[in-house]
Tab-separated table of C-alpha atoms in Angstrom:
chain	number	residue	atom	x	y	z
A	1242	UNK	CA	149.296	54.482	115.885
A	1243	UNK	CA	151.653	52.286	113.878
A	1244	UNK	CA	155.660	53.181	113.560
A	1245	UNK	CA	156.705	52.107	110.118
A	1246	UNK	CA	160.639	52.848	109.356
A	1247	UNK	CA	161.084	53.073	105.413
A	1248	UNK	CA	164.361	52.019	104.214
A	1249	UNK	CA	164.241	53.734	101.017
A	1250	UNK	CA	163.246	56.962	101.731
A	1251	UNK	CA	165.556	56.704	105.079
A	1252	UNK	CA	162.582	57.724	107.652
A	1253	UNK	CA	160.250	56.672	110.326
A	1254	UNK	CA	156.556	57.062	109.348
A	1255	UNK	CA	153.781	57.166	111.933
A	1256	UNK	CA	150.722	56.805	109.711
A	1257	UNK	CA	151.913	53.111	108.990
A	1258	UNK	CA	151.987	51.338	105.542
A	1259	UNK	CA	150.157	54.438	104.180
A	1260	UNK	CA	153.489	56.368	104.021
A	1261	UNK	CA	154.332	53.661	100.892
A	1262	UNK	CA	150.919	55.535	98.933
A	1263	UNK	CA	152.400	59.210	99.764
A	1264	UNK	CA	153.880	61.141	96.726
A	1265	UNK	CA	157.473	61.521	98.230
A	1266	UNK	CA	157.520	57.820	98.516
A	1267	UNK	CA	156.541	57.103	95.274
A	1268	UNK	CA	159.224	59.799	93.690
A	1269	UNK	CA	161.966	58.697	95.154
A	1270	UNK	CA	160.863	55.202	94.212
A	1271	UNK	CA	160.338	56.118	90.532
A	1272	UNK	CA	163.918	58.017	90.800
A	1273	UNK	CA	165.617	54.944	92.139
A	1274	UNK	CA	163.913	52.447	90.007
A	1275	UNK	CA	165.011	54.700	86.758
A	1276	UNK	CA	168.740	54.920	87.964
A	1277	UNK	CA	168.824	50.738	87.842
A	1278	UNK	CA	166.582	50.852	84.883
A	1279	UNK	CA	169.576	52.512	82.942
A	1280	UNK	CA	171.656	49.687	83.935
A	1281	UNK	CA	169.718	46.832	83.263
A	1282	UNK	CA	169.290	48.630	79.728
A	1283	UNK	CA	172.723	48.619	78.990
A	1284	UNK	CA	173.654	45.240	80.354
A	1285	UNK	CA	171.118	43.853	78.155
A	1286	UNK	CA	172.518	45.841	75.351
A	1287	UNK	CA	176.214	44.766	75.482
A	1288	UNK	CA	174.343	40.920	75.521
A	1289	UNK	CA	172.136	41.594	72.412
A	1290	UNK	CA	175.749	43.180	70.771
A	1291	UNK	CA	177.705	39.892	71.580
A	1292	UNK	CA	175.027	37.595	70.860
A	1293	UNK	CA	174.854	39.430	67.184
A	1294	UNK	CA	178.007	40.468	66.261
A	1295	UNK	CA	181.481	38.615	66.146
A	1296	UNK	CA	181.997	39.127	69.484
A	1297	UNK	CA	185.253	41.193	69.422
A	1298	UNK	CA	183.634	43.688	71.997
A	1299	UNK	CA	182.743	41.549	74.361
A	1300	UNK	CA	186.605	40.749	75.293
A	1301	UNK	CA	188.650	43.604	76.372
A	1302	UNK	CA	191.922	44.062	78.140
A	1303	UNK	CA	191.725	44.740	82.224
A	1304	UNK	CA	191.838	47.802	83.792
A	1305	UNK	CA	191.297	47.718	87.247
A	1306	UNK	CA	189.993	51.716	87.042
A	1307	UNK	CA	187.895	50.861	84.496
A	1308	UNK	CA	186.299	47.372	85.294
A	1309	UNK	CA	186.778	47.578	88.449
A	1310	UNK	CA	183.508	49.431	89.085
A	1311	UNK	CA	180.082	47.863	90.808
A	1312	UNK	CA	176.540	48.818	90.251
A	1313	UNK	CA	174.132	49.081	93.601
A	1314	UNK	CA	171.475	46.855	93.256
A	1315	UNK	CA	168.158	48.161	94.387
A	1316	UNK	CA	166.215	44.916	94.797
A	1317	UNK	CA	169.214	43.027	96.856
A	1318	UNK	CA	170.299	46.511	98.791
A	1319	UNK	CA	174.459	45.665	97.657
A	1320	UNK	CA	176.746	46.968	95.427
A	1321	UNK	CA	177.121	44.250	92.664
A	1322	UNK	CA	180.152	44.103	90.225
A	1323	UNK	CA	179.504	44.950	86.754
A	1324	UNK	CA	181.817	43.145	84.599
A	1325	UNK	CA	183.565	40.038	84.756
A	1326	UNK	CA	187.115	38.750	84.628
A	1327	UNK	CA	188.990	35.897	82.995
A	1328	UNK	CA	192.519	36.112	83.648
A	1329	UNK	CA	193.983	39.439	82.110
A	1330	UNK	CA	190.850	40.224	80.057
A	1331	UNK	CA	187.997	42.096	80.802
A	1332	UNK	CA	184.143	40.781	80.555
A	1333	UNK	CA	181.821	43.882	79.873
A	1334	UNK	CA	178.311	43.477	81.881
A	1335	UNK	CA	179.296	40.090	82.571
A	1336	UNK	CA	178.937	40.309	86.424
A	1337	UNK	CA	175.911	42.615	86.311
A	1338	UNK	CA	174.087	40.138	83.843
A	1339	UNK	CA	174.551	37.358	85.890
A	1340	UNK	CA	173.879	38.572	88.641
A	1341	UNK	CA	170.438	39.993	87.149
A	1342	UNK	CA	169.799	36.256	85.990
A	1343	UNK	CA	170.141	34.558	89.303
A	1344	UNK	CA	167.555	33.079	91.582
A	1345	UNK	CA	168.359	35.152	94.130
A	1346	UNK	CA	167.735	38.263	92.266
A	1347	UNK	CA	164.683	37.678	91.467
A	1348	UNK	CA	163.543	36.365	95.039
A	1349	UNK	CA	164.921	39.921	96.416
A	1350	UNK	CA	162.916	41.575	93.327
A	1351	UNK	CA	159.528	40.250	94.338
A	1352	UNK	CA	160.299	41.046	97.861
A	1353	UNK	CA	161.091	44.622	96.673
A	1354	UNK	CA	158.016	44.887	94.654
A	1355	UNK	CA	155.621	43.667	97.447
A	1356	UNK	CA	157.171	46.048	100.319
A	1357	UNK	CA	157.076	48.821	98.357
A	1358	UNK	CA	153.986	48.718	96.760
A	1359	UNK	CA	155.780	49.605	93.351
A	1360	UNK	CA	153.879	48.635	89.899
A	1361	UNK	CA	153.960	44.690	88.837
A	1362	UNK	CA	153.839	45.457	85.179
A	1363	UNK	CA	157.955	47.284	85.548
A	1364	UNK	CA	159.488	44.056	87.675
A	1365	UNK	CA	160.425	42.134	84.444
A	1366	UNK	CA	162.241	45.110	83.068
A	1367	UNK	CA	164.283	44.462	86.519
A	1368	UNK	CA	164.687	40.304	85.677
A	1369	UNK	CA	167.229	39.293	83.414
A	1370	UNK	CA	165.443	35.346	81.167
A	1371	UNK	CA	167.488	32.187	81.744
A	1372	UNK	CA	168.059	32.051	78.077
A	1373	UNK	CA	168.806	35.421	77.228
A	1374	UNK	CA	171.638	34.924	80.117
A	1375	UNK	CA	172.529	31.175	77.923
A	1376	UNK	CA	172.908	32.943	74.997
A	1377	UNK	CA	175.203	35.921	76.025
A	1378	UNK	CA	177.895	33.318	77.928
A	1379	UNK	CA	177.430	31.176	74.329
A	1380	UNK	CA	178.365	34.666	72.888
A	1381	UNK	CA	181.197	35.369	75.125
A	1382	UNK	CA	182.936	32.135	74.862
A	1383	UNK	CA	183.014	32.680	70.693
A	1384	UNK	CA	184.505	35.583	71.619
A	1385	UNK	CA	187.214	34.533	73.985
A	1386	UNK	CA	188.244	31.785	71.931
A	1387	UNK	CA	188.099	34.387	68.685
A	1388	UNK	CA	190.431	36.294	70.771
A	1389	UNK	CA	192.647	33.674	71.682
A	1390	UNK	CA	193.088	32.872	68.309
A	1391	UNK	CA	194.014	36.459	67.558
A	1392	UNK	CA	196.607	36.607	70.175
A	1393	UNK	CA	198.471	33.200	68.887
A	1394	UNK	CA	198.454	34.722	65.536
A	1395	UNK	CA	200.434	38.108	66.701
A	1396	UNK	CA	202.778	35.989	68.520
A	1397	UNK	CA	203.576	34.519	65.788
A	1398	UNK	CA	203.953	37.062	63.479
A	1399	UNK	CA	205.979	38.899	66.972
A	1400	UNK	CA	208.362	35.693	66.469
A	1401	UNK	CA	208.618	36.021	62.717
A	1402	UNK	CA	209.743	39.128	63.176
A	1403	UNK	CA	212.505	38.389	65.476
A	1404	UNK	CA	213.409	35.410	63.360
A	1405	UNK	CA	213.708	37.841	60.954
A	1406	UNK	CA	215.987	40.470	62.277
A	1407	UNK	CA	218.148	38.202	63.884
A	1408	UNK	CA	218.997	36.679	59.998
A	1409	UNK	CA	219.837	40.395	59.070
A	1410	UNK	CA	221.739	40.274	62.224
A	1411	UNK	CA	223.790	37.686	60.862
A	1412	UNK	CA	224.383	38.445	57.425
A	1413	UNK	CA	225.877	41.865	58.317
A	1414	UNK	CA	228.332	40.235	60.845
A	1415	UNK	CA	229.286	37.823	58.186
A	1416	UNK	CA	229.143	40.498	55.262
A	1417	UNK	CA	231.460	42.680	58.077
A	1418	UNK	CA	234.163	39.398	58.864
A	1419	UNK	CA	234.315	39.336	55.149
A	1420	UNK	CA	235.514	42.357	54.751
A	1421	UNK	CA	237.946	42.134	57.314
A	1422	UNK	CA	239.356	38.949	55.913
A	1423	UNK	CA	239.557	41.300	52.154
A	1424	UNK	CA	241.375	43.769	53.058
A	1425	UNK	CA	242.071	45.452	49.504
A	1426	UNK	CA	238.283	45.971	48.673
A	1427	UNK	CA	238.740	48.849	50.814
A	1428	UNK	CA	242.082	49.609	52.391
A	1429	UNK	CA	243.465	52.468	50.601
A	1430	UNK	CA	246.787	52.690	49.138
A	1431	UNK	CA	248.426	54.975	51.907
A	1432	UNK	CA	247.959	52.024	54.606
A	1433	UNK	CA	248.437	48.807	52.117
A	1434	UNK	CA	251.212	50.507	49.987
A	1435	UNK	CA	254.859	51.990	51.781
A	1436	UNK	CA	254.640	55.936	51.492
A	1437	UNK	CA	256.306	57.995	48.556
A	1438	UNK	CA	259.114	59.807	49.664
A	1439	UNK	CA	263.027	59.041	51.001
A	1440	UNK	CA	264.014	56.076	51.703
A	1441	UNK	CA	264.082	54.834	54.939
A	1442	UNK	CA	266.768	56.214	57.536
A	1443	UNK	CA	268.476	53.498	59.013
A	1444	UNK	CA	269.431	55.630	61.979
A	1445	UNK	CA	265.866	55.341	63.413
A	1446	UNK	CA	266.541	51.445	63.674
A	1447	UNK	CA	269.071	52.454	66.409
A	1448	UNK	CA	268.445	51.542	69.868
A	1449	UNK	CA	267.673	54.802	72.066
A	1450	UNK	CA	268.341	54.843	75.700
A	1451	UNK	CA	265.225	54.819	78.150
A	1452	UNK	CA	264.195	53.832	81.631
A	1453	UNK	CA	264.611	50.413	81.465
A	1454	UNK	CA	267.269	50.057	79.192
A	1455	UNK	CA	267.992	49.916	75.618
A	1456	UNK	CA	264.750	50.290	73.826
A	1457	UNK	CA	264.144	50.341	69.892
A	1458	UNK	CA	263.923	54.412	68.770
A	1459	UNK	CA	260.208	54.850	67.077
A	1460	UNK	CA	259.494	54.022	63.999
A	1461	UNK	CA	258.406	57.074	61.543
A	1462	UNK	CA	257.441	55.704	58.289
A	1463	UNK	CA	253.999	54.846	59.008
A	1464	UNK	CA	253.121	58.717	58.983
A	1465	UNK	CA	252.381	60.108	55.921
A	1466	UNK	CA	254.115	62.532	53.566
A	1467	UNK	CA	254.339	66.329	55.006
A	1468	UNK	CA	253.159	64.579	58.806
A	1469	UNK	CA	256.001	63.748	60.169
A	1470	UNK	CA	256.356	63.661	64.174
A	1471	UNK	CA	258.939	64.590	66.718
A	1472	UNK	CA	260.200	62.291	69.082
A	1473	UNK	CA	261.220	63.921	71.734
A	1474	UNK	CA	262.547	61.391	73.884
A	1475	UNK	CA	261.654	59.172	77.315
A	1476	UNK	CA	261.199	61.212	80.009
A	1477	UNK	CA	263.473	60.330	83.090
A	1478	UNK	CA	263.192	61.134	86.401
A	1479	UNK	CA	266.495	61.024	89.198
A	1480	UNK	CA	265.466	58.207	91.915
A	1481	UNK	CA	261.859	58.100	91.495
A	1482	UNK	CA	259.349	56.389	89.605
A	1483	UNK	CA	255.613	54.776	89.375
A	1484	UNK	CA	253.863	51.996	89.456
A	1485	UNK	CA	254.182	51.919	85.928
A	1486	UNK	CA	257.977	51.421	86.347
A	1487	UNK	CA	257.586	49.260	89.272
A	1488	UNK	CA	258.799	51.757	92.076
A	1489	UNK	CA	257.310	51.232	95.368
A	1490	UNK	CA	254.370	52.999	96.604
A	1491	UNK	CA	254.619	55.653	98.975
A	1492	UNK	CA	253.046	54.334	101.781
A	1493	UNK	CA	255.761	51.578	101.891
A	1494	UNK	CA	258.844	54.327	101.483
A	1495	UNK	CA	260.834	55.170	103.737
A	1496	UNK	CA	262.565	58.248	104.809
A	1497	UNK	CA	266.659	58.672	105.076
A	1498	UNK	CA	266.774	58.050	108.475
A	1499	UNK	CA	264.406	55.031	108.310
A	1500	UNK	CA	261.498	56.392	109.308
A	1501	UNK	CA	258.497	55.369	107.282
A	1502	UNK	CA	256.563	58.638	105.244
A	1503	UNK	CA	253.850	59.469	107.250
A	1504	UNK	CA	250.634	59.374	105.204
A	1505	UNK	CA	247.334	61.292	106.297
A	1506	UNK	CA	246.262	62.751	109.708
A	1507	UNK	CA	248.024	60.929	112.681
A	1508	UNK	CA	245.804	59.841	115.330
A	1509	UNK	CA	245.939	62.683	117.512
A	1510	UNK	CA	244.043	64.703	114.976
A	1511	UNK	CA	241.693	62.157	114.126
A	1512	UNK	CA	240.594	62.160	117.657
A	1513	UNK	CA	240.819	66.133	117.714
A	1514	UNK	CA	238.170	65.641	114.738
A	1515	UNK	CA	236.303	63.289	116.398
A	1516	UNK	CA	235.828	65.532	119.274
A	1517	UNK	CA	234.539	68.611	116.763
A	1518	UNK	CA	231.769	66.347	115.320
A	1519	UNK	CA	230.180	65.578	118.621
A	1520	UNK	CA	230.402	69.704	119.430
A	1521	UNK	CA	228.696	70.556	116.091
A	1522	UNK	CA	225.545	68.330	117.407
A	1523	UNK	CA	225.284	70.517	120.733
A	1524	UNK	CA	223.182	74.158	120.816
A	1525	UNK	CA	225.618	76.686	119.252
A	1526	UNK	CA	224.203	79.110	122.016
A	1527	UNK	CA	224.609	77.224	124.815
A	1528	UNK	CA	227.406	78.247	127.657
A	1529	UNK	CA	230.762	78.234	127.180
A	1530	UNK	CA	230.662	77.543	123.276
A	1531	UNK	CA	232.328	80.394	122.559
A	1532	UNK	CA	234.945	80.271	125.497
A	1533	UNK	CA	238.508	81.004	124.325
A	1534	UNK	CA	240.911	78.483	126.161
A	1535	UNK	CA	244.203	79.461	124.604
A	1536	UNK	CA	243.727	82.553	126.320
A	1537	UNK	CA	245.968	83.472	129.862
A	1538	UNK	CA	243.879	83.922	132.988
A	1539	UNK	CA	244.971	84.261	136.795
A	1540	UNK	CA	243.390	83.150	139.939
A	1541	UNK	CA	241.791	87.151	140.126
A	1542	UNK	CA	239.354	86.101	137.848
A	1543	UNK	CA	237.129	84.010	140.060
A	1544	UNK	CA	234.725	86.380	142.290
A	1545	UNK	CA	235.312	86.862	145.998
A	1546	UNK	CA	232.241	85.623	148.534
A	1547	UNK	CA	233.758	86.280	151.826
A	1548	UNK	CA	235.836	82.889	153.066
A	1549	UNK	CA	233.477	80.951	150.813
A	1550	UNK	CA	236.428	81.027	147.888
A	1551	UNK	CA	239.276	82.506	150.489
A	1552	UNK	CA	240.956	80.797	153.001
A	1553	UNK	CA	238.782	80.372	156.277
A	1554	UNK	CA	236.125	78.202	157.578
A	1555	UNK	CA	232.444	78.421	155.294
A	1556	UNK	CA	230.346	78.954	158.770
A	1557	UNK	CA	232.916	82.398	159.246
A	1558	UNK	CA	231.459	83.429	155.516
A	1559	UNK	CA	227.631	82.541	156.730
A	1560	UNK	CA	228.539	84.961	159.647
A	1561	UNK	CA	230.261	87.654	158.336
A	1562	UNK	CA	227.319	87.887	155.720
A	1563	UNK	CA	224.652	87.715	158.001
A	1564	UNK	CA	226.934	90.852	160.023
A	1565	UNK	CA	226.731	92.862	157.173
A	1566	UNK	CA	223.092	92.414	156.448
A	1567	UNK	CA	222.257	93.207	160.230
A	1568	UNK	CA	224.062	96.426	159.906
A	1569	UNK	CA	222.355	97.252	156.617
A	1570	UNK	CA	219.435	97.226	158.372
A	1571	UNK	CA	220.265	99.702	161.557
A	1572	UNK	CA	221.553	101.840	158.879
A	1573	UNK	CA	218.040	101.975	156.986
């Protein structure tokens, strides 16, 4: 009895080549034929579209989760990739098409057809014509250079458009320095103009006494009528001062009796803090965390084990304790 192993319908047959004439054979065939059928269909499809049409469809921009997808080929038992790439644009049914005109695809085809006993007249609807395949890559170059052409043409509109704004750009900066240099088209008359009202006190013009010396009193008349200010003075402080008045900082004062200001922890406590961190990484419940050693203890506290912790010889504790232990037991 022959063994015949089927690849398509996964499965050892031991009736030989007759398995390829039984009815599950020939419906899964039909199935998977159909499924590549629809591919081939639309392949051929998008290549009539291109060949007839301007072409803009046949050019679209890459997505790798939409183009990068692949179409199992029957015939040559591998996945093959359905569209094609050119730089960052996509190539609908460009990979499947060429792949359905190749040589090799049709030598796997006939090979197909003859081991599976499938019917001769449906193998061309499989088999993609040399110049069908001509005529679609004729199709597809239109298009890419079509598209080319479009892309040129919105740069350049892109860079007229810059061009563009950057010329409004200018002419309000140079409407705006105008402006500046003209003051009276639109300074009012309450900046341009001295303020109605009294004359100007010429006891403001007198030098007032600050920090650093003799220093011009403010001068008033730049606030409008009915908003006048208060000056209330520079504010002085006895035998100190900031950076601002050029007193020293106060890491580099010193005290009265020439001790420099000490400035932060000493290093003492930054040890003492040192020593914290590296308890906070041990087991909070572990032995002795909790152990209060400010507190006053005597020597009573440690336990008494015969001569083991007294004064005496350790082999007097061993016997003593095995003494009382011997009369334990006579007692019992």
């Amino acid at each position: 009895m022959a063994v015949h192993y089927c690849g398509l319908c996964r499965r050892t047959s031991f009736t030989g080549r007759r398995h390829l004439y039984s009815a599950a054979h020939r419906r899964r065939l039909r199935e998977a034929l159909g499924r590549l059928q629809e591919e081939v269909a639309a392949a051929r499809a998008a290549a009539a579209a291109a060949g007839d049409g301007d072409g803009g469809g046949a050019v679209r921009r890459y997505d790798p989760a939409e183009h990068e997808r692949r179409v199992w080929c029957l015939c040559c038992g591998r996945g093959v990739r359905r569209d094609g790439r050119r730089g960052g644009l996509a190539l609908p049914q460009a990979g499947l098409l060429q792949h359905l005109a190749g040589p090799e695809h049709r030598r796997e085809t006939a090979r197909f057809w003859r081991e599976n006993r499938a019917e001769a007249a449906l193998r061309e609807r499989f088999l993609v014509p040399a110049e069908e395949y001509e005529r679609f890559a004729r199709a597809l170059e239109r298009a890419l250079a079509a598209h080319q052409r479009r892309e040129e043409e919105r740069i350049r509109q892109m860079a007229a458009g810059i061009r563009e704004a950057e010329r409004r750009q200018q002419e309000t900066v140079q409407a705006a320095l105008q402006l500046q240099t003209e003051p009276e088209l639109w300074a009012g008359p309450s900046v341009c103009s001295p303020p109605a009202g009294p004359e100007r006190d010429s006891s403001h013009d007198a030098e007032q006494p600050g920090p650093s010396g003799m220093q011009p009193g403010p001068d008033l008349n730049w606030v409008e009528s009915g908003q006048a200010l208060t000056f209330i003075g520079h504010q002085e402080t006895e035998g100190k001062g900031n950076v601002h008045t050029g007193a020293k900082p106060p890491w580099l004062t010193e005290d009265e009796d020439g001790s420099k200001q000490q400035i932060g922890p000493s290093y003492e406590e930054f040890l003492k803090q040192k020593e914290k961190q590296k308890l906070k990484k041990l087991p909070a419940e572990r032995v002795g965390a909790n152990f209060d050693h400010t507190s006053q203890t005597g020597d009573s506290w440690l336990p008494s084990f015969g001569r083991v912790w007294n004064h005496g010889r350790r082999w007097q504790s061993r016997h003593q304790f095995r003494t009382e232990s011997g009369e334990k037991k006579k007692k019992r």
